[in-house]
Coordinates of C-alpha atoms in Angstrom, one line a residue:
Chain J
M1 CA -17.9 27.1 -11.3
N2 CA -19.4 24.4 -9.2
E3 CA -19.1 25.6 -5.6
P4 CA -21.1 22.8 -4.2
L5 CA -19.0 20.1 -5.8
L6 CA -16.0 21.6 -4.3
W7 CA -17.6 21.6 -0.8
I8 CA -18.4 17.9 -1.2
L9 CA -15.3 16.6 -2.3
Y10 CA -12.8 18.9 -0.1
V11 CA -15.1 18.9 3.1
V12 CA -17.8 16.8 3.4
I13 CA -16.6 13.6 2.1
P14 CA -13.5 14.1 4.6
V15 CA -15.7 15.0 7.4
L16 CA -17.9 11.9 6.7
G17 CA -14.7 9.8 6.9
F18 CA -13.7 10.9 10.4
V19 CA -17.4 10.6 11.5
A20 CA -17.6 7.1 10.1
T21 CA -14.4 6.0 12.0
A22 CA -15.5 7.5 15.2
L23 CA -18.8 5.7 15.1
L24 CA -17.4 2.7 14.1
N25 CA -14.8 3.0 17.1
W26 CA -17.6 3.6 19.5
R27 CA -19.7 0.9 18.1
A28 CA -16.6 -1.4 18.8
D29 CA -16.0 -0.1 22.2
R30 CA -19.4 -0.7 23.1
A31 CA -19.2 -4.4 21.8
G32 CA -16.5 -4.9 24.3
R33 CA -14.4 -6.4 21.1
Chain Q
M1 CA 19.2 21.2 -0.7
L2 CA 21.7 18.1 -1.0
T3 CA 22.3 18.6 2.4
V4 CA 19.1 18.5 3.9
F5 CA 18.4 15.6 1.7
A6 CA 21.4 13.9 2.8
L7 CA 20.7 14.3 6.3
Y8 CA 17.5 12.7 5.9
L9 CA 19.3 9.6 4.5
V10 CA 21.5 9.2 7.0
A11 CA 18.7 9.7 9.5
V12 CA 16.7 7.1 7.9
F13 CA 19.6 4.6 7.6
L14 CA 20.4 5.1 11.3
I15 CA 16.6 4.4 12.2
G16 CA 16.6 1.3 10.4
A17 CA 19.9 0.1 12.1
F18 CA 18.7 0.6 15.4
A19 CA 15.7 -1.0 14.9
A20 CA 17.7 -4.0 14.0
V21 CA 18.9 -4.2 17.5
S22 CA 16.1 -4.6 19.4
R23 CA 14.2 -7.3 17.5
S24 CA 14.6 -11.2 18.3
R25 CA 17.0 -13.0 16.0
T26 CA 13.9 -15.3 14.7
E27 CA 11.7 -15.4 11.6
S28 CA 8.8 -14.1 13.6
G29 CA 11.7 -11.1 14.6
F30 CA 12.5 -10.7 10.9
Y31 CA 9.1 -10.8 9.4
V32 CA 6.4 -9.4 11.7
G33 CA 8.7 -7.7 14.4
D34 CA 7.3 -10.4 17.1
R35 CA 4.0 -8.5 17.0
G36 CA 4.9 -5.5 19.1
F37 CA 3.8 -2.8 17.4
G38 CA 1.5 -0.2 19.0
P39 CA -1.0 2.0 17.5
F40 CA 1.1 5.1 15.8
A41 CA 3.4 2.8 14.6
T42 CA 1.0 0.7 12.8
A43 CA -1.1 3.0 11.3
I44 CA 1.4 5.4 10.2
S45 CA 3.7 2.3 9.0
A46 CA 0.6 1.0 7.2
G47 CA -0.3 4.4 5.6
A48 CA 3.4 4.9 4.6
T49 CA 3.4 1.4 3.1
D50 CA 0.0 2.1 1.3
T51 CA 1.1 5.7 0.1
S52 CA 4.2 5.1 -2.1
G53 CA 5.9 7.5 -4.7
W54 CA 2.6 7.1 -6.6
I55 CA 1.0 9.7 -4.7
F56 CA 3.8 12.5 -5.4
I57 CA 4.3 11.5 -8.8
G58 CA 1.6 9.5 -10.3
A59 CA -1.5 10.9 -8.7
A60 CA -0.3 14.5 -9.0
A61 CA 0.2 13.9 -12.5
F62 CA -3.7 12.4 -12.8
S63 CA -4.9 15.4 -10.9
Y64 CA -2.8 17.8 -13.0
T65 CA -4.5 16.5 -16.2
T66 CA -8.2 15.9 -15.1
G67 CA -8.6 18.4 -12.2
V68 CA -11.0 18.0 -9.3
A69 CA -12.8 15.0 -10.1
T70 CA -9.5 12.7 -9.3
M71 CA -10.9 13.6 -5.6
W72 CA -13.6 11.0 -6.3
M73 CA -10.7 8.5 -5.2
L74 CA -11.2 9.7 -1.6
P75 CA -14.4 8.1 -0.9
G76 CA -13.5 5.0 -2.5
F77 CA -10.1 4.9 -0.3
I78 CA -12.2 6.0 2.7
A79 CA -14.3 3.1 2.1
G80 CA -11.3 0.6 1.7
Y81 CA -9.6 2.1 4.8
L82 CA -13.0 1.3 7.2
M83 CA -13.4 -2.3 5.2
N84 CA -9.5 -2.5 6.1
W85 CA -9.3 -1.4 9.8
F86 CA -13.1 -2.5 10.8
V87 CA -13.6 -5.8 8.8
V88 CA -10.2 -7.3 8.0
A89 CA -7.7 -6.2 10.8
P90 CA -9.3 -7.6 13.6
R91 CA -10.1 -10.7 12.7
L92 CA -7.0 -11.2 10.7
R93 CA -4.9 -10.3 13.6
R94 CA -6.4 -12.7 16.1
Q95 CA -6.5 -15.4 13.3
G96 CA -3.0 -14.5 12.6
V97 CA -1.8 -15.3 16.1
A98 CA -4.2 -18.5 16.5
L99 CA -2.3 -19.9 13.2
D100 CA 0.9 -18.3 13.7
A101 CA 0.8 -16.8 10.2
L102 CA 4.0 -14.7 9.6
S103 CA 2.5 -13.5 6.1
L104 CA -1.1 -13.4 3.9
T105 CA 0.6 -15.9 2.1
D106 CA 1.1 -18.0 5.4
Y107 CA -2.1 -17.0 6.8
L108 CA -4.0 -18.4 3.9
H109 CA -1.8 -21.8 3.8
K110 CA -2.6 -22.3 7.4
R111 CA -6.2 -21.2 6.9
L112 CA -6.9 -23.6 4.1
H113 CA -5.8 -27.2 4.4
D114 CA -2.9 -27.0 1.9
P115 CA -0.7 -30.0 2.8
V116 CA 1.4 -29.8 -0.6
G117 CA 1.8 -26.2 -0.6
V118 CA 0.4 -25.4 -3.8
L119 CA -1.6 -22.4 -2.6
K120 CA 1.3 -21.2 -0.9
I121 CA 3.5 -21.4 -3.8
T122 CA 0.6 -19.7 -6.2
A123 CA 0.0 -17.0 -3.7
A124 CA 3.8 -16.3 -3.3
V125 CA 4.4 -16.1 -6.9
V126 CA 1.5 -13.9 -7.6
T127 CA 2.9 -11.1 -4.6
A128 CA 6.5 -11.4 -6.0
V129 CA 5.5 -10.6 -9.4
F130 CA 3.1 -7.6 -8.9
F131 CA 5.2 -6.4 -6.4
I132 CA 8.2 -6.3 -8.6
A133 CA 6.1 -4.0 -11.0
S134 CA 5.1 -1.9 -8.0
M135 CA 8.9 -1.8 -7.0
A136 CA 10.0 -0.9 -10.4
A137 CA 7.5 1.8 -10.4
Q138 CA 8.9 3.2 -7.1
L139 CA 12.3 3.3 -8.5
T140 CA 11.0 5.2 -11.6
A141 CA 9.4 7.8 -9.6
A142 CA 12.9 8.1 -7.7
Q143 CA 14.4 8.6 -11.0
V144 CA 11.8 11.2 -12.1
T145 CA 12.6 13.2 -8.9
V146 CA 16.1 13.0 -8.6
T147 CA 16.7 13.9 -12.2
T148 CA 14.5 16.8 -12.2
L149 CA 15.8 18.4 -8.8
I150 CA 19.7 17.7 -9.4
N151 CA 22.1 17.0 -12.3
F152 CA 22.3 13.4 -11.5
D153 CA 22.7 10.7 -14.0
G154 CA 19.3 8.7 -14.0
T155 CA 20.4 5.4 -14.1
W156 CA 22.7 5.8 -11.4
A157 CA 19.8 7.5 -9.2
L158 CA 17.8 4.6 -9.8
I159 CA 20.5 2.1 -8.7
L160 CA 21.6 3.9 -5.8
S161 CA 18.0 4.4 -4.7
A162 CA 17.6 0.6 -4.8
G163 CA 20.8 0.0 -3.1
F164 CA 20.2 2.3 -0.3
V165 CA 16.8 0.8 0.7
I166 CA 17.9 -2.9 0.6
G167 CA 20.5 -1.8 2.9
Y168 CA 18.5 -0.9 5.8
C169 CA 15.9 -4.1 4.9
I170 CA 18.9 -6.6 5.1
I171 CA 20.1 -5.1 8.4
G172 CA 16.9 -4.7 10.4
G173 CA 14.0 -6.8 8.5
Y174 CA 10.6 -5.9 9.3
A175 CA 11.2 -3.9 12.7
S176 CA 13.5 -1.5 10.4
V177 CA 11.0 -1.1 7.7
V178 CA 8.3 0.1 10.2
W179 CA 10.3 2.3 12.2
T180 CA 11.8 3.9 8.8
D181 CA 8.2 4.1 7.7
V182 CA 6.8 5.9 10.7
T183 CA 9.6 8.6 10.2
Q184 CA 8.9 8.9 6.3
G185 CA 5.1 9.1 6.9
V186 CA 5.8 12.2 9.3
I187 CA 7.7 13.5 6.6
M188 CA 5.4 13.1 4.1
L189 CA 2.3 14.4 6.0
I190 CA 4.4 18.1 6.7
V191 CA 5.0 18.2 2.6
L192 CA 1.7 17.2 2.0
I193 CA 0.1 19.6 4.3
G194 CA 2.7 22.4 4.3
F195 CA 3.4 22.6 0.8
P196 CA -0.3 22.9 -0.6
A197 CA -1.7 25.5 2.3
Y198 CA 1.4 27.6 1.8
M199 CA 1.1 27.7 -2.4
I200 CA -2.4 28.1 -2.1
V201 CA -2.9 30.7 0.7
F202 CA 0.4 32.7 -0.1
K203 CA 1.3 32.1 -3.6
L204 CA -2.1 31.6 -5.5
G205 CA -4.6 34.1 -4.1
G206 CA -6.4 32.1 -1.8
V207 CA -8.8 29.3 -2.4
G208 CA -11.5 31.2 -4.1
E209 CA -8.8 32.6 -6.9
F210 CA -7.0 29.5 -6.9
F211 CA -10.2 27.4 -8.3
G212 CA -11.2 30.4 -10.3
T213 CA -7.7 30.3 -12.2
L214 CA -8.0 26.6 -12.6
E215 CA -11.5 27.0 -14.3
G216 CA -10.0 29.7 -16.5
I217 CA -7.2 27.0 -17.6
D218 CA -9.5 24.3 -18.6
P219 CA -13.1 24.4 -17.5
I220 CA -12.7 20.1 -17.2
L221 CA -10.2 21.0 -14.2
V222 CA -13.1 21.9 -11.9
S223 CA -16.0 19.6 -13.3
S224 CA -17.2 16.6 -11.6
T225 CA -16.5 13.8 -14.1
G226 CA -13.1 15.3 -15.5
G227 CA -14.6 16.2 -18.7
T228 CA -16.0 13.0 -19.6
V229 CA -20.0 12.3 -20.2
G230 CA -22.4 9.3 -20.5
A231 CA -20.9 5.8 -20.2
L232 CA -17.2 7.1 -20.1
A233 CA -18.4 9.4 -17.2
F234 CA -19.8 6.5 -15.3
G235 CA -16.9 4.5 -15.6
F236 CA -14.6 7.2 -14.7
L237 CA -16.5 7.6 -11.6
L238 CA -16.7 3.5 -11.0
G239 CA -13.1 3.4 -11.6
N240 CA -12.0 6.3 -9.5
I241 CA -14.1 5.3 -6.5
G242 CA -12.6 1.4 -7.1
F243 CA -9.3 2.1 -6.6
G244 CA -10.0 2.2 -3.1
L245 CA -11.8 -1.4 -3.2
G246 CA -8.1 -2.7 -3.8
E247 CA -7.2 -2.1 0.1
P248 CA -8.0 -5.2 1.4
G249 CA -5.7 -8.0 0.2
Q250 CA -2.8 -6.0 -0.4
P251 CA -0.2 -8.1 1.1
H252 CA 2.1 -5.3 2.5
I253 CA -0.6 -3.8 4.1
M254 CA -1.8 -7.0 5.7
Q255 CA 1.7 -7.5 7.3
R256 CA 1.0 -4.2 9.3
F257 CA -2.4 -5.9 10.8
L258 CA -0.3 -9.5 11.3
S259 CA 1.8 -7.5 13.4
A260 CA -0.1 -5.5 15.6
R261 CA 0.0 -5.9 19.5
D262 CA -3.2 -6.1 20.2
D263 CA -7.0 -5.2 19.1
A264 CA -6.5 -1.8 21.0
T265 CA -3.8 -1.2 18.8
I266 CA -6.1 -1.9 15.9
R267 CA -9.0 0.5 17.3
Q268 CA -6.5 3.4 18.0
G269 CA -4.9 2.8 14.8
S270 CA -8.0 3.5 12.5
M271 CA -8.5 7.2 13.3
I272 CA -4.9 7.9 12.9
A273 CA -5.1 5.7 9.6
M274 CA -8.1 7.9 8.4
F275 CA -6.7 11.2 9.1
W276 CA -3.6 9.9 7.1
V277 CA -5.3 8.7 4.3
I278 CA -7.7 12.1 4.0
V279 CA -4.7 14.2 4.2
V280 CA -2.5 12.7 2.0
M281 CA -5.1 12.0 -1.2
T282 CA -6.4 15.6 -0.7
G283 CA -2.7 17.0 -0.4
S284 CA -1.7 15.0 -3.5
N285 CA -4.8 16.0 -5.6
L286 CA -3.9 19.8 -4.7
L287 CA -0.3 19.2 -5.6
G288 CA -1.5 18.7 -9.2
L289 CA -3.8 21.2 -9.6
I290 CA -1.4 23.9 -8.0
G291 CA 1.2 22.3 -10.7
R292 CA -1.4 23.3 -13.4
V293 CA -1.5 26.5 -12.5
V294 CA 1.8 27.3 -12.0
M295 CA 3.4 25.3 -15.0
P296 CA 0.4 24.6 -17.4
D297 CA 2.2 23.3 -19.9
L298 CA 4.5 20.5 -18.9
S299 CA 5.3 17.6 -21.7
N300 CA 5.0 14.9 -18.8
P301 CA 2.8 15.7 -15.8
E302 CA 4.6 13.1 -14.0
Y303 CA 7.2 15.7 -13.1
V304 CA 4.8 18.3 -11.9
F305 CA 6.0 18.0 -8.4
P306 CA 9.9 18.0 -8.5
E307 CA 9.4 21.0 -11.3
V308 CA 7.2 23.2 -8.8
S309 CA 9.1 22.3 -6.0
I310 CA 12.6 23.8 -7.5
D311 CA 10.6 26.7 -9.3
V312 CA 9.0 27.9 -6.3
L313 CA 11.0 26.9 -3.3
H314 CA 14.2 27.8 -1.5
P315 CA 16.8 25.0 -2.1
L316 CA 16.5 24.1 1.6
L317 CA 12.9 23.5 1.1
A318 CA 13.3 21.9 -2.1
G319 CA 15.6 19.6 -0.4
V320 CA 12.8 18.6 2.4
I321 CA 10.5 18.0 -0.8
L322 CA 13.4 15.8 -2.3
A323 CA 13.3 13.6 1.0
A324 CA 9.5 13.6 1.5
V325 CA 9.0 12.1 -2.3
F326 CA 11.8 9.7 -1.2
A327 CA 10.2 8.8 2.2
A328 CA 7.1 7.9 0.0
I329 CA 9.0 5.8 -2.3
Q330 CA 11.4 3.9 -0.1
S331 CA 8.4 3.0 2.8
T332 CA 6.7 1.4 -0.1
F333 CA 9.6 -0.1 -1.6
S334 CA 11.0 -1.6 1.6
S335 CA 7.8 -3.1 2.7
Q336 CA 7.3 -4.7 -0.8
V337 CA 10.7 -6.2 -0.8
M338 CA 10.4 -7.6 2.7
V339 CA 7.1 -9.2 1.6
A340 CA 8.0 -10.3 -1.6
T341 CA 11.6 -11.6 0.1
Q342 CA 9.3 -13.8 2.4
S343 CA 7.4 -15.0 -0.1
I344 CA 10.1 -16.5 -2.0
A345 CA 12.6 -17.3 0.4
S346 CA 10.1 -18.4 3.3
D347 CA 7.0 -19.6 1.3
I348 CA 8.4 -20.8 -1.8
L349 CA 11.9 -22.1 -1.3
K350 CA 10.9 -23.9 2.1
T351 CA 8.1 -25.5 0.6
L352 CA 9.6 -26.7 -2.5
T353 CA 12.9 -27.9 -0.9
K354 CA 11.5 -29.3 2.0
T355 CA 14.6 -29.0 3.9
T356 CA 14.5 -27.6 7.2
F357 CA 17.2 -24.7 7.3
D358 CA 18.1 -23.2 10.6
E359 CA 17.2 -19.6 11.5
R360 CA 21.1 -18.5 10.1
Q361 CA 20.4 -19.9 6.9
M362 CA 16.9 -18.5 6.4
M363 CA 18.5 -15.2 7.3
W364 CA 21.1 -15.3 4.4
I365 CA 18.8 -16.7 1.9
S366 CA 16.3 -14.1 2.9
R367 CA 18.9 -11.3 2.2
V368 CA 20.3 -12.8 -0.9
T369 CA 16.9 -13.2 -2.1
M370 CA 16.2 -9.2 -1.1
V371 CA 19.3 -8.3 -3.2
T372 CA 18.1 -10.3 -6.4
L373 CA 14.6 -8.9 -6.1
G374 CA 16.0 -5.4 -5.9
A375 CA 18.1 -5.9 -8.9
I376 CA 15.3 -7.5 -10.9
A377 CA 13.0 -4.6 -10.2
T378 CA 15.9 -2.2 -11.3
V379 CA 16.2 -4.0 -14.4
V380 CA 12.5 -3.8 -15.3
A381 CA 12.3 0.1 -14.3
L382 CA 15.6 0.9 -16.1
S383 CA 13.6 -1.1 -19.4
G384 CA 11.1 1.8 -19.1
W385 CA 8.2 -0.5 -19.7
K386 CA 5.4 1.7 -18.4
G387 CA 5.0 5.0 -16.5
V388 CA 4.8 5.0 -12.7
F389 CA 0.9 5.6 -12.7
D390 CA 0.4 2.6 -14.8
L391 CA 2.6 0.2 -13.0
V392 CA 1.5 0.8 -9.7
L393 CA -2.2 0.8 -10.6
Y394 CA -1.6 -2.5 -12.6
S395 CA 0.0 -4.1 -9.6
W396 CA -2.7 -2.7 -7.0
A397 CA -5.5 -4.2 -9.0
G398 CA -3.6 -7.6 -9.6
L399 CA -3.1 -8.1 -5.7
A400 CA -6.8 -7.1 -5.2
A401 CA -8.4 -9.4 -7.3
A402 CA -5.8 -12.3 -6.4
F403 CA -6.4 -11.8 -2.5
G404 CA -9.3 -9.2 -1.6
P405 CA -12.4 -11.3 -2.1
L406 CA -10.8 -14.4 -0.9
L407 CA -9.6 -13.0 2.0
L408 CA -12.8 -11.7 3.1
F409 CA -14.4 -14.9 2.6
C410 CA -11.9 -16.9 4.6
L411 CA -12.1 -14.4 7.5
Y412 CA -15.7 -14.6 7.9
G413 CA -16.8 -18.0 6.5
N414 CA -16.1 -21.4 6.8
F415 CA -17.0 -22.4 2.7
V416 CA -13.8 -21.6 0.9
T417 CA -11.9 -24.7 -0.5
R418 CA -8.5 -25.0 -1.4
Q419 CA -9.4 -25.3 -4.9
G420 CA -11.7 -22.3 -4.9
A421 CA -8.9 -20.0 -3.7
L422 CA -6.7 -21.3 -5.9
A423 CA -9.3 -20.5 -8.6
G424 CA -9.5 -17.0 -7.4
I425 CA -5.8 -16.3 -7.1
I426 CA -5.3 -17.4 -10.7
V427 CA -8.5 -16.0 -12.2
G428 CA -8.1 -12.6 -10.6
P429 CA -5.0 -11.5 -12.0
V430 CA -5.6 -13.0 -15.4
V431 CA -8.9 -10.9 -15.7
V432 CA -7.1 -7.7 -14.6
I433 CA -4.0 -8.5 -17.1
A434 CA -6.7 -9.2 -20.1
W435 CA -8.8 -6.0 -18.9
V436 CA -5.6 -4.1 -19.3
N437 CA -4.6 -5.1 -22.8
S438 CA -8.2 -4.7 -24.1
S439 CA -9.8 -1.7 -25.3
M440 CA -12.3 -1.9 -22.1
V441 CA -9.6 -0.3 -20.1
T442 CA -10.7 3.0 -21.1
Y443 CA -14.0 2.4 -19.6
V444 CA -13.2 1.2 -16.3
Y445 CA -10.2 0.5 -14.1
E446 CA -9.1 -2.9 -14.3
L447 CA -9.3 -3.7 -10.6
V448 CA -13.0 -3.4 -10.9
P449 CA -13.9 -6.5 -13.3
G450 CA -10.9 -8.4 -11.5
V451 CA -12.2 -8.3 -8.1
I452 CA -15.8 -9.2 -9.1
V453 CA -14.8 -11.9 -11.1
S454 CA -12.5 -13.2 -8.7
A455 CA -15.1 -13.1 -5.9
L456 CA -17.6 -15.2 -8.1
V457 CA -14.9 -17.8 -9.0
V458 CA -14.3 -18.3 -5.7
L459 CA -17.5 -18.6 -4.6
A460 CA -18.7 -20.7 -7.6
V461 CA -15.3 -23.1 -7.3
S462 CA -15.6 -23.6 -3.4
K463 CA -19.3 -24.5 -4.1
L464 CA -18.6 -27.4 -6.0
T465 CA -15.7 -28.9 -4.7
H466 CA -15.4 -30.6 -1.3
D467 CA -12.4 -29.5 1.2
H468 CA -13.5 -30.7 5.0
E469 CA -10.1 -30.1 6.6
S470 CA -10.4 -26.2 5.6
A471 CA -13.9 -26.1 6.7
E472 CA -13.0 -27.5 10.1
I473 CA -10.2 -24.9 10.4
G474 CA -12.6 -22.2 9.6
N475 CA -15.0 -23.6 12.2
R476 CA -12.2 -23.6 15.0
L477 CA -11.4 -20.2 14.2
L478 CA -15.0 -18.9 13.8
D479 CA -16.0 -20.2 17.2
S480 CA -12.9 -19.5 19.3
P481 CA -14.2 -16.4 22.0
P482 CA -12.7 -13.2 20.2
N483 CA -10.3 -12.7 23.1
A484 CA -8.7 -15.9 23.4
A485 CA -6.3 -15.6 20.7
S486 CA -5.1 -12.5 21.5
T487 CA -2.7 -12.8 23.9
N488 CA 1.0 -11.6 22.7
T489 CA 3.8 -14.0 23.4
S490 CA 7.0 -11.5 22.8
H491 CA 9.1 -14.5 21.9
P492 CA 7.0 -17.0 19.9
T493 CA 9.1 -20.4 20.0
R494 CA 9.2 -21.4 16.3
T495 CA 9.4 -25.1 15.2
D496 CA 10.1 -25.3 11.9
V497 CA 6.5 -25.4 9.4

């Protein structure tokens, strides 16, 4: 079974999603938008 | 089980009715709830609207047959959500306030110089047609669920489902829709987190054993491309990731951004929205996989979630499941019937007849339109033309191709001409329809070529035509300082448009 695949699909990608959102929010706050 | 479900229906109806009391009796009140929604309501409502019965019925069927590889939809949706909340929403909200736009169609009509209203009517027709397809899909999903869980006539299940939702929409308009969406969204979250967690941890031996069992049933279920190889695999991945590309331009989701209170609402809403999409996509994927383990030989995978629920759960909990599925269905159906009604009653009718209707007449026209649309969707659903999964994807792709690239170009540029917009709105869906009916669709989801061709057509036709007025409106909007248009008036005075 391809364990790395399962980690990527169910853990890594979701975490990246949150991180990206938080980063973009932080950038928007800094830009004062 | 029926008691729980009945309680859910009563609660939703009451919430819808109460929401009606607080909104203004104007078109702005009926269609955008006076632009008074904060981050939680905006985000959960957008999410619940976006996530239809498809997630419990169609997407679960997809992962039942194809396995973990359907999770490749998630990065696409994450990208789509990020695009919506950071690239589209802030500008759309601001420009929507500046132009007093009540819908996506209204925005396009006012953003581009459209004196005769051809653009408005075309956009409204495209919206209405694809929404009817999607609404029919929702009713089909309702029928699948009800007939599996209780011994109820399929046709009546469909008709009563339609009637119930139209009921609360008629009473309260957009505010009812948003607040019932929020209720429905919360129920969906509880089920999409609780059910997989309970099943995998307590009934199926934990995570490791669960995936091991899946591999034992069929190795493609844990493969990275669902068993496809070569060009088909590439198409499979592209199509899966491409689903999320459809996010910008979906009229019912854009409506949430137009109705948000202010910029802060959009920013706060984005985190809630990201949480939503991750939980919902993962949850539905696991639902299908769990179903495959528990009932590996279902003849119609679209029945997996209701079948597994009655098989495995206590009847009270099965009632909650029934409520959650209906929540998903109704939240989307209600939003789409609202927007489709607006397209027809406000956009098409007013433009064609050039009559000035007073507010009371518009309310009545809107309500009659709503009932008619519900009836048409019911007939389409009863005809059994296509399954839930296919119809929803078709509608999603058609609307994305018609409006996605166009909206982005209008929000960020001043080069789109009225003719370019018209070309995109027509050609995009035509490509989608042609692709679906050709053999190409086995390789790649029809949204991908639809969006690409639409973007190119809007660009090319805009370049070749002249439309100074649209460019001027664009310049005016792009030049105004970011916060100038963000003041919210609680009861905007509407002179007739």
